[in-house]
Short mmCIF file of C-alpha atoms in Angstrom, two decimals:
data_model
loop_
_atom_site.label_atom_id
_atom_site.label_comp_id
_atom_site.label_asym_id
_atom_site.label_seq_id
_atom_site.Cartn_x
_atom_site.Cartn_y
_atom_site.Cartn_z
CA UNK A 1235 -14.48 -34.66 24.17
CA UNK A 1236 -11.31 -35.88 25.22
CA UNK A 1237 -8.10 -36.30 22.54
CA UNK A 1238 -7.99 -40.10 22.99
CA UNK A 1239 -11.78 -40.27 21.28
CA UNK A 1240 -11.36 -37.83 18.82
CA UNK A 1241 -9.77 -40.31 16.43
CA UNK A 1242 -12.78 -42.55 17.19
CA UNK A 1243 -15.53 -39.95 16.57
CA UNK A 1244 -13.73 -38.73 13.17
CA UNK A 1245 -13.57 -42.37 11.67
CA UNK A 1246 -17.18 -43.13 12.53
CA UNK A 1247 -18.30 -39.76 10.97
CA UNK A 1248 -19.37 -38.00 14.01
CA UNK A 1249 -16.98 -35.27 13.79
CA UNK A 1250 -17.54 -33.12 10.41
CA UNK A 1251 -14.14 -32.39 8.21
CA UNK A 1252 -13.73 -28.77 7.72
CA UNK A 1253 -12.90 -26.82 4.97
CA UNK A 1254 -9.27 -26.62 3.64
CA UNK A 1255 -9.42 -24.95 0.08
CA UNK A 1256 -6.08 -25.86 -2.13
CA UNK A 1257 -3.19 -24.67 -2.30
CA UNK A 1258 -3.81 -22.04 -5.21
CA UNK A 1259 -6.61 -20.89 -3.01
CA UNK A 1260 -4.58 -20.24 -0.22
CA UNK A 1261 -2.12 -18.63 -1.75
CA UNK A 1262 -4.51 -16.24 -3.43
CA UNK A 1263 -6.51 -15.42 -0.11
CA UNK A 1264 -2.89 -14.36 1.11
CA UNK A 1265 -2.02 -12.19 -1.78
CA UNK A 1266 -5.84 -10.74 -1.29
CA UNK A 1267 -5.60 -10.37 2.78
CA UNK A 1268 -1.87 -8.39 2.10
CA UNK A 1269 -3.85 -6.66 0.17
CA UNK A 1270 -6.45 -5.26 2.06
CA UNK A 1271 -4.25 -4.66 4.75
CA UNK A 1272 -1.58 -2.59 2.36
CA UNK A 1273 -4.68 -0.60 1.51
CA UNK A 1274 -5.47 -0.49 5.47
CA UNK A 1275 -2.21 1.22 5.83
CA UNK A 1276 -2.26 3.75 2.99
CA UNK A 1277 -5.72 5.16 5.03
CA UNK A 1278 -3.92 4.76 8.26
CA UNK A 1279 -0.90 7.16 6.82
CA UNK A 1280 -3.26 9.31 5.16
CA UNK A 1281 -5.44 9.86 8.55
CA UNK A 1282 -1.92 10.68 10.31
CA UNK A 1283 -1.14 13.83 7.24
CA UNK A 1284 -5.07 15.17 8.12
CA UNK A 1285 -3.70 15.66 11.35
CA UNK A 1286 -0.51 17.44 10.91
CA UNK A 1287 -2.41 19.64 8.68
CA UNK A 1288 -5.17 20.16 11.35
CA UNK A 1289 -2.09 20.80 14.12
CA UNK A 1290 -1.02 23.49 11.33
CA UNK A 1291 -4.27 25.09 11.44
CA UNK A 1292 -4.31 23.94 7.78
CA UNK A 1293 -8.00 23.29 6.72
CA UNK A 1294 -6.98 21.31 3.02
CA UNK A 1295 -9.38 18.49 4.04
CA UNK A 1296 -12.36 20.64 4.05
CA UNK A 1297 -12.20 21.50 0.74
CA UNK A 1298 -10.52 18.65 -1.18
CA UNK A 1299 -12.30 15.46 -1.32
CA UNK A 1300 -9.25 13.70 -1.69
CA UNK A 1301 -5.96 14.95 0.68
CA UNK A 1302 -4.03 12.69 -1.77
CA UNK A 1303 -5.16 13.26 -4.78
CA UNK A 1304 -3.69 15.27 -7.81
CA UNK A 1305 -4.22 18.64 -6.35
CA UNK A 1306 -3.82 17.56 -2.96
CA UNK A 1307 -0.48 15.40 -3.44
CA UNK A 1308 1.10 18.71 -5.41
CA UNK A 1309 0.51 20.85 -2.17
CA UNK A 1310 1.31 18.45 0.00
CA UNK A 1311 4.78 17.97 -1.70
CA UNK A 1312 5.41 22.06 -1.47
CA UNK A 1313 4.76 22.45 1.75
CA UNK A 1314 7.26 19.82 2.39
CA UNK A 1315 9.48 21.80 -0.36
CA UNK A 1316 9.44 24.83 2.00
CA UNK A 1317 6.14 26.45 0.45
CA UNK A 1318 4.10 28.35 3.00
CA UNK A 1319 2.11 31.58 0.92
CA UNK A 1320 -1.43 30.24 0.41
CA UNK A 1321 -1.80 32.08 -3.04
CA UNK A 1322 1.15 30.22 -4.40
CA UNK A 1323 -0.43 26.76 -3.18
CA UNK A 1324 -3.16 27.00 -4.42
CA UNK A 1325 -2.26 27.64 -7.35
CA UNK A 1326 -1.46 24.26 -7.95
CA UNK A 1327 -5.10 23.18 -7.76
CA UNK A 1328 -5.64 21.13 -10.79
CA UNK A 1329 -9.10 20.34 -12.51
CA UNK A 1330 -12.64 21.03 -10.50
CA UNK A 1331 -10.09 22.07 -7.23
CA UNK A 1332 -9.62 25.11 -9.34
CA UNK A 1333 -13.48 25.91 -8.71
CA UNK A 1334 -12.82 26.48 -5.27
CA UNK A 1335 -9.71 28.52 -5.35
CA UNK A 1336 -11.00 31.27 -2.88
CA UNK A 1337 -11.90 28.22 -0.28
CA UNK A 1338 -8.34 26.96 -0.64
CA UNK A 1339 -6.36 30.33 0.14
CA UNK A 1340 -8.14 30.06 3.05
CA UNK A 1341 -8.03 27.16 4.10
CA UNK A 1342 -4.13 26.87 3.56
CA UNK A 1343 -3.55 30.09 5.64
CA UNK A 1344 -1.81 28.49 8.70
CA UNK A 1345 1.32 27.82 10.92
CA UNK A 1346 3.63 25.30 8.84
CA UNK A 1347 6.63 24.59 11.16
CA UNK A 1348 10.02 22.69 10.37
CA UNK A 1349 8.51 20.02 12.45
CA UNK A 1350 5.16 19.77 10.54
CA UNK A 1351 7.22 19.29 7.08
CA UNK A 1352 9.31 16.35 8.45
CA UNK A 1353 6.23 14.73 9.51
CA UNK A 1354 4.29 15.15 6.57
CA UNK A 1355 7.88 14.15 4.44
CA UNK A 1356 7.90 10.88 6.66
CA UNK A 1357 3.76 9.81 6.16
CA UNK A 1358 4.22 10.64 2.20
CA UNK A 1359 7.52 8.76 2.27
CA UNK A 1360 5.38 5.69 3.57
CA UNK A 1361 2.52 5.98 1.77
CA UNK A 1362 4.57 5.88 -2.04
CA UNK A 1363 6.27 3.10 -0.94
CA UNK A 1364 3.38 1.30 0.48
CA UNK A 1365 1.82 2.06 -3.57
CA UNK A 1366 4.79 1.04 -4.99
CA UNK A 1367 3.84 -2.64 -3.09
CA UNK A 1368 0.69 -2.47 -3.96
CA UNK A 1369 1.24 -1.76 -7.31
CA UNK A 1370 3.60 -5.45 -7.32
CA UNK A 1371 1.14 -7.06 -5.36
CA UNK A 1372 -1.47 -6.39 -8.08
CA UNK A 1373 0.49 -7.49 -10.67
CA UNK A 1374 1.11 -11.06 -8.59
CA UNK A 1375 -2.60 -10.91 -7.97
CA UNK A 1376 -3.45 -10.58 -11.98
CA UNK A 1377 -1.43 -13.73 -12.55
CA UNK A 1378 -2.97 -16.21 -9.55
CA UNK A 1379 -6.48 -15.07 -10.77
CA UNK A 1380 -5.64 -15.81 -14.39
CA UNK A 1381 -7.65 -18.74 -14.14
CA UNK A 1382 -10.58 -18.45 -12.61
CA UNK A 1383 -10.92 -14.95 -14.20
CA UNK A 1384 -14.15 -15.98 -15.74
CA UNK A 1385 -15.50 -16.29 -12.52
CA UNK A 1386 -14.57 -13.15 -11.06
CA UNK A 1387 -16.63 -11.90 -14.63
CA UNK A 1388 -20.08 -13.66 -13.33
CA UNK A 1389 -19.59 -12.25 -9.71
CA UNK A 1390 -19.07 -9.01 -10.62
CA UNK A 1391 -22.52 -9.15 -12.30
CA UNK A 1392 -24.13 -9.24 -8.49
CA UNK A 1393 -25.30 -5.45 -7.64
CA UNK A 1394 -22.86 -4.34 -4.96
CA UNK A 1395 -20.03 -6.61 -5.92
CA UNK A 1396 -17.17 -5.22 -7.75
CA UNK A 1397 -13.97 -6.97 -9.03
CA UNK A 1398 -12.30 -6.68 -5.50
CA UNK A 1399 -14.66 -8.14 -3.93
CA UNK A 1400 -15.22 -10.82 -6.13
CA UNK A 1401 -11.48 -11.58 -6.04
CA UNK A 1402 -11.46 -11.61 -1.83
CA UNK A 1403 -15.29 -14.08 -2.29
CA UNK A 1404 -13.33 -16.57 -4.56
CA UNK A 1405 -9.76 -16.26 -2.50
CA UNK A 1406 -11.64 -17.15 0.85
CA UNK A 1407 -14.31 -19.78 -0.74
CA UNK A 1408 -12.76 -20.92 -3.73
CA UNK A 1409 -14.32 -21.80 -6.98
CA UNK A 1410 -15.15 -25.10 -6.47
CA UNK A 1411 -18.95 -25.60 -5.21
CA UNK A 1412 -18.53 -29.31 -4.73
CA UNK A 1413 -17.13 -28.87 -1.11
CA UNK A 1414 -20.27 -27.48 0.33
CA UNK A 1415 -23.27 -29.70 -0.57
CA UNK A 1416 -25.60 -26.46 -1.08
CA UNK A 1417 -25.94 -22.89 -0.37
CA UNK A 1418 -27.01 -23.04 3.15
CA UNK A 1419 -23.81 -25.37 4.25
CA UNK A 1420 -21.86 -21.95 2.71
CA UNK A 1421 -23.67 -19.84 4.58
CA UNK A 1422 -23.62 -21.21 7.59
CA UNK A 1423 -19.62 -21.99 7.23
CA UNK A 1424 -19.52 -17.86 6.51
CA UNK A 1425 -21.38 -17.53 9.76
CA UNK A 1426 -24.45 -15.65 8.43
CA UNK A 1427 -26.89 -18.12 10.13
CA UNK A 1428 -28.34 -17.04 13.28
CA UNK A 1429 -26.91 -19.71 15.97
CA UNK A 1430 -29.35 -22.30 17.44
CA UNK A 1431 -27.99 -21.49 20.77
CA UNK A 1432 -30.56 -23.90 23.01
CA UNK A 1433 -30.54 -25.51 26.28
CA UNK A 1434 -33.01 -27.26 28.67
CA UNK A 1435 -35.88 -25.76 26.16
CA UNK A 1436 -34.46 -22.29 26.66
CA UNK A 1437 -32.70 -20.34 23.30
CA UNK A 1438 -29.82 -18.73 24.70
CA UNK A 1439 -28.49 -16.57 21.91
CA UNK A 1440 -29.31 -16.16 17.90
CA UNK A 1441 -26.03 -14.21 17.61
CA UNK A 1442 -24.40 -14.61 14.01
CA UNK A 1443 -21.10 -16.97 14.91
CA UNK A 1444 -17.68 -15.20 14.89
CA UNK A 1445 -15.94 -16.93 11.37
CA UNK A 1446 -14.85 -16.08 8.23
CA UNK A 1447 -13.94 -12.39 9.24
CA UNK A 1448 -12.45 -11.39 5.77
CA UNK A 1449 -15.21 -12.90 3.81
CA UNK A 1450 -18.01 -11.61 5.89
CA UNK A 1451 -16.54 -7.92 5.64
CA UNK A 1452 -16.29 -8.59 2.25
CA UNK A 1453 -20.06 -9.89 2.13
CA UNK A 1454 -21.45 -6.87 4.27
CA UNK A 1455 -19.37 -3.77 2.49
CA UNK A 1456 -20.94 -5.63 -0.79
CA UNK A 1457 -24.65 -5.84 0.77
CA UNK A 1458 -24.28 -1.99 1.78
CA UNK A 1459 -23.65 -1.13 -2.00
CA UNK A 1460 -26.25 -3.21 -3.28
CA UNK A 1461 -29.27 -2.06 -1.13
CA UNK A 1462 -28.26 1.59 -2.71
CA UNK A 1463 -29.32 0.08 -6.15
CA UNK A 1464 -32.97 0.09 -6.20
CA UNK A 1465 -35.46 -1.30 -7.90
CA UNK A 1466 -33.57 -4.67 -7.27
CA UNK A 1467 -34.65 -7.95 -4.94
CA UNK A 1468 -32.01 -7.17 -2.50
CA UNK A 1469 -33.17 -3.23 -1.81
CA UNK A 1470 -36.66 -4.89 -1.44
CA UNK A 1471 -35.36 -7.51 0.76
CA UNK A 1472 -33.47 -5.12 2.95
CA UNK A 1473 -36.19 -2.73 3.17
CA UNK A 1474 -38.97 -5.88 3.72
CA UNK A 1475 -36.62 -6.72 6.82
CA UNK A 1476 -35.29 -3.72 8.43
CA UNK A 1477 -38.88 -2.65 8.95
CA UNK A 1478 -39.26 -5.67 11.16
CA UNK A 1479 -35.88 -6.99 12.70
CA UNK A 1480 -33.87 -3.59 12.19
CA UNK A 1481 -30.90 -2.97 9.22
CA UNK A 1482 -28.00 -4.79 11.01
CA UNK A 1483 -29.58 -7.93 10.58
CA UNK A 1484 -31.38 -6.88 7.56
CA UNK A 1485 -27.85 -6.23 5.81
CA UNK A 1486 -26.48 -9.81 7.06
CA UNK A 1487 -29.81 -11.17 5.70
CA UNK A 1488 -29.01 -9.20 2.45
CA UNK A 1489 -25.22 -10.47 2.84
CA UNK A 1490 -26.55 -14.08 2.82
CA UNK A 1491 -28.28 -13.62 0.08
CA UNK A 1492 -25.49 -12.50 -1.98
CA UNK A 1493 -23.73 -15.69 -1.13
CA UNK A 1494 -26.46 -17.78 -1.94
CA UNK A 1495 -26.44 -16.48 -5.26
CA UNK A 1496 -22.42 -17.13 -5.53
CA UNK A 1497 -23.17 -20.60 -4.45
CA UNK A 1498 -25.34 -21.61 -7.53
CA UNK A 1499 -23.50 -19.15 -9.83
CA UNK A 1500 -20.09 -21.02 -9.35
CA UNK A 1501 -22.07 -24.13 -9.59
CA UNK A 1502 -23.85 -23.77 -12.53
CA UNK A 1503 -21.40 -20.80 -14.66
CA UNK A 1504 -24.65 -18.27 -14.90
CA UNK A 1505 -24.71 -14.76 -14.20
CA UNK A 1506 -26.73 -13.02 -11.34
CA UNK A 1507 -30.34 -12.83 -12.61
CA UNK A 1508 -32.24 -10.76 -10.33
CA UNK A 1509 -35.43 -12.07 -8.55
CA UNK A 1510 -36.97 -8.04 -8.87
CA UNK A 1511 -38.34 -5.46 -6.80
CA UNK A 1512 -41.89 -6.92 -6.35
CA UNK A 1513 -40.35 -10.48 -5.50
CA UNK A 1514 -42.12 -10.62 -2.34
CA UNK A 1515 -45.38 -8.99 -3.84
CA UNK A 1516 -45.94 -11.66 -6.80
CA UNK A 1517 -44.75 -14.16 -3.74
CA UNK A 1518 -48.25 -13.36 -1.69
CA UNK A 1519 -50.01 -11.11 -3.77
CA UNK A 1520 -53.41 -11.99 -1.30
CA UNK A 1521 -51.20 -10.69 2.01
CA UNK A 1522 -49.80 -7.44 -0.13
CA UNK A 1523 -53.57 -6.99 -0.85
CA UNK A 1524 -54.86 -6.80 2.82
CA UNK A 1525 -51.96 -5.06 3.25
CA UNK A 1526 -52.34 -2.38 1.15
CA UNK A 1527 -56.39 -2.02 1.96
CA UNK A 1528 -55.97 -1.94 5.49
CA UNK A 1529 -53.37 0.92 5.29
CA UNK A 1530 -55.85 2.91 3.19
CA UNK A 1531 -58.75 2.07 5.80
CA UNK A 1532 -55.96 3.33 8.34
CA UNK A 1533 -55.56 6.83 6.22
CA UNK A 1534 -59.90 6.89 5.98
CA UNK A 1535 -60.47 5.85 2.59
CA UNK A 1536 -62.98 2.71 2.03
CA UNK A 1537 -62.28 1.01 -0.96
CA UNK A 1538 -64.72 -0.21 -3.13
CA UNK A 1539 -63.97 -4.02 -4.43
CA UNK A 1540 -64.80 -4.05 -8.66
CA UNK A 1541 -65.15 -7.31 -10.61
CA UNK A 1542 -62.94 -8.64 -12.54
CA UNK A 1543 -62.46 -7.44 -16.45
#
């Protein structure tokens, strides 16, 4: 299409207006994107101190969940202090790290240089004042959600979704339903639609599109969390679907499905009400049936049909 007929096609509706949330909304998917990457950062820096401690021969990470933790953060900080006798470090284990203090003299029995200490001085250095942002930046984030904090409430109610990623769902979409006449025009905006990819009779390509990165991360971190709940529709559903089409596009299926329930949460003001585990059971009870006797026929049994009480 060339620019000279663009104007044309948009005022006789043959180009489709795109989605522009409002200013608030804007605003807060900034504040939510620093966000994320501030917290990208804090792993990055934290990656960088496992590996000074691995070039010290010092094994902390094998033993402490957490490098950065309580226990971890008061080593860490006497090392840099000039601390090198492994007794005296661990000593400053600190709740359940004290269970393991045998596993931590060892582990901290290593070659600490000068140069190891100014590294690990410069990553912590980093890493507080990277908090210290985030710390602000959550604050900021508390006030712009102030009013639509009753909807971060009913998405938090979806299994898998906490109260960050409700926050990022309503910073990228908004909370306004009204701009996306129903659940499927959301999902396929998100891109977790398989393309219709056709030509000359011949499908090309059913690969998801590439749009809405920070919302579909969002979406899929939340549809790995919520397939670890069982006995809930979307375990079923990824289970019912990875045994046919395989778990990544299980999990975008169960992804979708999360966002179809946003949809006509935000457009109605319910909370999530879960479809169950035998959902697709109850939906053909006569296919589970056959189902079910053919895989006993398959193990040798021969069931015996009984009337009805």
């Amino acid at each position: 299409m060339t620019r000279r007929g663009s104007p044309t096609c948009s005022h006789t509706g043959l180009i489709r207006s795109s989605f522009v949330p409002p200013a608030a909304t804007q605003e807060l998917r900034d504040l939510t994107r620093t966000r994320k990457q501030l917290v990208r950062e804090i792993a990055q820096h934290s990656l960088r101190i496992q590996k000074v401690l691995e070039d010290a021969n010092l094994k902390l990470g094998s033993v402490l969940s957490n490098v950065l933790g309580c226990s971890g953060r008061a080593m860490l900080d006497a090392i840099v202090a000039g601390e090198d006798d492994p007794e005296r470090l661990a000593a400053l284990a600190q709740g359940n790290a004290r269970k393991k203090m045998p596993e931590l003299r060892e582990a901290l029995r290593g070659r600490i240089t000068a140069h190891h200490r100014t590294l690990l001085k410069l990553h912590l250095g980093v890493i507080e004042a990277l908090q210290h942002t985030l710390a602000e930046l959550d604050v900021t984030l508390g006030k712009a959600l102030a009013p639509i904090r009753q909807c971060v409430r009913l998405l938090s109610t979806i299994p898998g979704v906490s109260d960050v990623t409700a926050q990022v769902i309503l910073a990228e979409v908004g909370a306004d339903m009204t701009r996306f006449p129903d659940a499927a025009h959301l999902i396929s905006w998100a891109g977790l639609c398989p393309r219709n990819d056709e030509s000359a009779g011949k499908r090309r390509s059913t690969r998801v599109r590439k749009s809405a990165t920070w919302l579909k991360t969002a979406l899929v971190t939340a549809a790995w969390a919520a397939v670890r709940v069982k006995s809930t529709y979307l375990h079923a559903q990824f289970l019912r679907i990875k045994a046919r089409r395989g778990p990544k596009k299980a999990i975008l299926a169960v992804a979708a499905s999360i966002l179809t329930a946003v949809w006509h949460m935000l457009s109605n003001g319910v909370i999530y009400a879960d479809l169950g585990a035998d959902y697709f059971c109850r939906l053909d009870a006569g296919k589970t049936i056959q189902r079910l006797l053919k895989r006993l026929a398959d193990l040798g049994y021969q069931p015996q049909p009984t009337p009805d009480s």
